Amino acid sequence: MKNQDLATVAGSRHGIEQAARDIYDAYTTKQTCAPVRRHLAPRDLAGAYSVQEANTVRWLAEGRRLSGRKIGLTAKIVQKNANIDQPDYGMLFSDMEIADGDTIPAGTLFQPKAEGEIAFVLERDLTQENPSLAEVVRATAYALPALEIIDTRITDWDLDIVDTIADNASSGLYVLGASPRKIDQIDLLLCGMVIERNGDPVSFGAGIACLGHPLNALRWLARTMVRLGRPLHAGDVVMSGALGPMVRSNDGEYLEARINGLGSVGVQFGPRKAQ
């Protein structure tokens, strides 16, 4: 390898390490950071995923436990705006789960927004290189209504696709409903979704908005995870992607998502304490 090539590789590695450190430090200090794309080449999606993986390995070594995955950028209009042609993914850790109806204390998150989603829970491993839709269906135990509370460690949401992926696909918390349904009992394609903020509807959508069908998103993820060496396993939760527009989440508000055929799920954002 030429000296110039070696310098490029070393520079890329250094940029990945620095971006991972910025994200990690933001998590631990609760202070947002500048966009990490400045450490990587423009549109370097592989580098961004390397940043995400570096922090995943670090958190697993510290004792955090993977509980599943999340899929993002499943709406075609969002992909177009981000100038990409596929979804992205992030890791779900067990300490990110909030119980249905529970309260998120003020200050827990940086700049939260919420999306109504369908969550799938697996009962079989998905380790095939290119699973068929039938194999994905057989591997799925049930579906649940869910709220994903997305967040970013990047100051003022000043992020592009590289920042999003590097920051674990802008993950925050997730809330699962308590009404599991077999997927043959619901219309995953046309099921309607509404998010209400303190009783007022603020977001509408349907299953078709999620990559044409939520199972398409699950199949894409299963294939991608096998290729990357982190296949989906029985018991994993998969947040399949937004069914409608995200909504900003503010202190003191109660958000509830209702999905036809699946039921509802809600979460309270705690009020900020007076100084």
Tab-separated table of N, CA, C and O in Angstrom, residues 22-73:
chain	number	residue	atom	x	y	z
A	22	ASP	N	-16.729	11.633	20.559
A	22	ASP	CA	-17.631	12.775	20.735
A	22	ASP	C	-19.032	12.298	21.128
A	22	ASP	O	-19.662	12.866	22.035
A	23	ILE	N	-19.546	11.284	20.424
A	23	ILE	CA	-20.870	10.757	20.733
A	23	ILE	C	-20.894	10.145	22.128
A	23	ILE	O	-21.811	10.397	22.917
A	24	TYR	N	-19.894	9.344	22.436
A	24	TYR	CA	-19.823	8.684	23.747
A	24	TYR	C	-19.760	9.722	24.870
A	24	TYR	O	-20.467	9.603	25.883
A	25	ASP	N	-18.940	10.721	24.695
A	25	ASP	CA	-18.819	11.764	25.726
A	25	ASP	C	-20.135	12.517	25.903
A	25	ASP	O	-20.505	12.890	27.033
A	26	ALA	N	-20.859	12.753	24.807
A	26	ALA	CA	-22.150	13.430	24.913
A	26	ALA	C	-23.130	12.603	25.730
A	26	ALA	O	-23.874	13.136	26.559
A	27	TYR	N	-23.153	11.288	25.510
A	27	TYR	CA	-24.003	10.408	26.304
A	27	TYR	C	-23.662	10.505	27.786
A	27	TYR	O	-24.548	10.594	28.645
A	28	THR	N	-22.374	10.442	28.090
A	28	THR	CA	-21.968	10.338	29.490
A	28	THR	C	-22.010	11.667	30.234
A	28	THR	O	-22.273	11.696	31.440
A	29	THR	N	-21.767	12.770	29.536
A	29	THR	CA	-21.755	14.071	30.196
A	29	THR	C	-23.084	14.798	30.105
A	29	THR	O	-23.275	15.821	30.761
A	30	LYS	N	-24.007	14.261	29.266
A	30	LYS	CA	-25.301	14.911	29.035
A	30	LYS	C	-25.142	16.301	28.418
A	30	LYS	O	-25.941	17.206	28.648
A	31	GLN	N	-24.090	16.461	27.630
A	31	GLN	CA	-23.850	17.707	26.921
A	31	GLN	C	-23.788	17.398	25.431
A	31	GLN	O	-23.038	16.520	24.997
A	32	THR	N	-24.569	18.124	24.629
A	32	THR	CA	-24.554	17.865	23.191
A	32	THR	C	-23.204	18.239	22.587
A	32	THR	O	-22.423	18.983	23.187
A	33	CYS	N	-22.963	17.710	21.389
A	33	CYS	CA	-21.692	17.957	20.730
A	33	CYS	C	-21.922	18.531	19.330
A	33	CYS	O	-23.028	18.494	18.795
A	34	ALA	N	-20.871	19.038	18.749
A	34	ALA	CA	-20.927	19.539	17.373
A	34	ALA	C	-21.112	18.364	16.419
A	34	ALA	O	-20.827	17.220	16.758
A	35	PRO	N	-21.601	18.616	15.209
A	35	PRO	CA	-21.781	17.521	14.250
A	35	PRO	C	-20.503	16.704	14.064
A	35	PRO	O	-19.412	17.265	13.893
A	36	VAL	N	-20.630	15.387	14.088
A	36	VAL	CA	-19.448	14.526	13.965
A	36	VAL	C	-19.074	14.290	12.507
A	36	VAL	O	-18.029	13.702	12.231
A	37	ARG	N	-19.886	14.743	11.588
A	37	ARG	CA	-19.544	14.585	10.169
A	37	ARG	C	-18.250	15.302	9.827
A	37	ARG	O	-17.602	14.982	8.818
A	38	ARG	N	-17.853	16.258	10.661
A	38	ARG	CA	-16.614	16.987	10.392
A	38	ARG	C	-15.399	16.082	10.501
A	38	ARG	O	-14.318	16.411	9.985
A	39	HIS	N	-15.548	14.936	11.167
A	39	HIS	CA	-14.433	13.999	11.323
A	39	HIS	C	-14.347	12.987	10.179
A	39	HIS	O	-13.366	12.237	10.104
A	40	LEU	N	-15.367	12.939	9.329
A	40	LEU	CA	-15.442	11.924	8.287
A	40	LEU	C	-15.546	12.572	6.915
A	40	LEU	O	-15.840	13.766	6.799
A	41	ALA	N	-15.326	11.758	5.896
A	41	ALA	CA	-15.491	12.255	4.531
A	41	ALA	C	-16.971	12.500	4.253
A	41	ALA	O	-17.838	11.853	4.856
A	42	PRO	N	-17.304	13.415	3.357
A	42	PRO	CA	-18.713	13.679	3.029
A	42	PRO	C	-19.419	12.402	2.567
A	42	PRO	O	-18.873	11.621	1.794
A	43	ARG	N	-20.611	12.185	3.089
A	43	ARG	CA	-21.451	11.045	2.714
A	43	ARG	C	-20.774	9.707	3.007
A	43	ARG	O	-21.060	8.706	2.349
A	44	ASP	N	-19.922	9.667	3.999
A	44	ASP	CA	-19.216	8.426	4.345
A	44	ASP	C	-20.110	7.581	5.253
A	44	ASP	O	-19.947	7.565	6.473
A	45	LEU	N	-21.064	6.861	4.646
A	45	LEU	CA	-22.000	6.060	5.432
A	45	LEU	C	-21.291	4.888	6.105
A	45	LEU	O	-21.616	4.539	7.244
A	46	ALA	N	-20.337	4.284	5.421
A	46	ALA	CA	-19.595	3.172	6.028
A	46	ALA	C	-18.842	3.647	7.258
A	46	ALA	O	-18.817	2.964	8.297
A	47	GLY	N	-18.237	4.828	7.155
A	47	GLY	CA	-17.545	5.384	8.314
A	47	GLY	C	-18.498	5.676	9.456
A	47	GLY	O	-18.191	5.442	10.627
A	48	ALA	N	-19.690	6.186	9.112
A	48	ALA	CA	-20.690	6.492	10.141
A	48	ALA	C	-21.125	5.227	10.872
A	48	ALA	O	-21.266	5.217	12.106
A	49	TYR	N	-21.343	4.135	10.129
A	49	TYR	CA	-21.707	2.881	10.775
A	49	TYR	C	-20.547	2.333	11.614
A	49	TYR	O	-20.766	1.683	12.641
A	50	SER	N	-19.316	2.599	11.197
A	50	SER	CA	-18.164	2.192	12.003
A	50	SER	C	-18.139	2.945	13.330
A	50	SER	O	-17.769	2.388	14.369
A	51	VAL	N	-18.534	4.214	13.303
A	51	VAL	CA	-18.651	4.995	14.542
A	51	VAL	C	-19.705	4.359	15.456
A	51	VAL	O	-19.481	4.164	16.650
A	52	GLN	N	-20.865	4.050	14.856
A	52	GLN	CA	-21.936	3.422	15.640
A	52	GLN	C	-21.473	2.095	16.238
A	52	GLN	O	-21.716	1.815	17.418
A	53	GLU	N	-20.790	1.285	15.444
A	53	GLU	CA	-20.332	-0.021	15.913
A	53	GLU	C	-19.285	0.115	17.023
A	53	GLU	O	-19.283	-0.658	17.989
A	54	ALA	N	-18.414	1.105	16.894
A	54	ALA	CA	-17.394	1.317	17.925
A	54	ALA	C	-18.032	1.591	19.281
A	54	ALA	O	-17.608	1.038	20.315
A	55	ASN	N	-19.082	2.411	19.292
A	55	ASN	CA	-19.745	2.687	20.564
A	55	ASN	C	-20.601	1.510	21.023
A	55	ASN	O	-20.726	1.264	22.234
A	56	THR	N	-21.170	0.757	20.085
A	56	THR	CA	-21.909	-0.445	20.469
A	56	THR	C	-20.995	-1.408	21.204
A	56	THR	O	-21.339	-1.942	22.275
A	57	VAL	N	-19.822	-1.653	20.655
A	57	VAL	CA	-18.852	-2.551	21.294
A	57	VAL	C	-18.463	-2.026	22.673
A	57	VAL	O	-18.377	-2.780	23.649
A	58	ARG	N	-18.262	-0.727	22.778
A	58	ARG	CA	-17.872	-0.124	24.053
A	58	ARG	C	-18.983	-0.289	25.091
A	58	ARG	O	-18.728	-0.675	26.237
A	59	TRP	N	-20.232	-0.037	24.688
A	59	TRP	CA	-21.328	-0.147	25.642
A	59	TRP	C	-21.572	-1.594	26.059
A	59	TRP	O	-21.877	-1.865	27.221
A	60	LEU	N	-21.453	-2.519	25.129
A	60	LEU	CA	-21.610	-3.928	25.499
A	60	LEU	C	-20.536	-4.340	26.492
A	60	LEU	O	-20.804	-5.086	27.447
A	61	ALA	N	-19.318	-3.866	26.303
A	61	ALA	CA	-18.238	-4.171	27.237
A	61	ALA	C	-18.502	-3.572	28.609
A	61	ALA	O	-18.046	-4.114	29.635
A	62	GLU	N	-19.260	-2.471	28.652
A	62	GLU	CA	-19.585	-1.826	29.931
A	62	GLU	C	-20.795	-2.456	30.609
A	62	GLU	O	-21.175	-2.043	31.705
A	63	GLY	N	-21.429	-3.436	29.958
A	63	GLY	CA	-22.529	-4.157	30.593
A	63	GLY	C	-23.913	-3.871	30.042
A	63	GLY	O	-24.885	-4.486	30.494
A	64	ARG	N	-24.033	-2.951	29.093
A	64	ARG	CA	-25.340	-2.744	28.475
A	64	ARG	C	-25.707	-3.982	27.656
A	64	ARG	O	-24.829	-4.698	27.159
A	65	ARG	N	-26.992	-4.235	27.510
A	65	ARG	CA	-27.456	-5.445	26.825
A	65	ARG	C	-28.310	-5.078	25.627
A	65	ARG	O	-29.216	-4.245	25.726
A	66	LEU	N	-28.032	-5.692	24.493
A	66	LEU	CA	-28.849	-5.470	23.315
A	66	LEU	C	-30.217	-6.115	23.496
A	66	LEU	O	-30.321	-7.266	23.919
A	67	SER	N	-31.269	-5.364	23.163
A	67	SER	CA	-32.623	-5.913	23.211
A	67	SER	C	-33.243	-5.984	21.824
A	67	SER	O	-34.323	-6.541	21.657
A	68	GLY	N	-32.574	-5.431	20.812
A	68	GLY	CA	-33.111	-5.467	19.458
A	68	GLY	C	-32.492	-4.402	18.586
A	68	GLY	O	-31.360	-3.962	18.817
A	69	ARG	N	-33.250	-3.979	17.575
A	69	ARG	CA	-32.782	-2.982	16.622
A	69	ARG	C	-33.909	-1.998	16.306
A	69	ARG	O	-35.085	-2.304	16.501
A	70	LYS	N	-33.534	-0.867	15.775
A	70	LYS	CA	-34.509	0.093	15.272
A	70	LYS	C	-34.178	0.388	13.814
A	70	LYS	O	-33.008	0.383	13.403
A	71	ILE	N	-35.217	0.615	13.033
A	71	ILE	CA	-35.060	0.964	11.630
A	71	ILE	C	-35.526	2.404	11.458
A	71	ILE	O	-36.580	2.793	11.970
A	72	GLY	N	-34.749	3.181	10.750
A	72	GLY	CA	-35.109	4.568	10.489
A	72	GLY	C	-35.120	4.869	9.000
A	72	GLY	O	-34.728	4.037	8.173
A	73	LEU	N	-35.576	6.040	8.659
A	73	LEU	CA	-35.614	6.506	7.267
A	73	LEU	C	-36.371	5.527	6.374
A	73	LEU	O	-35.933	5.192	5.267
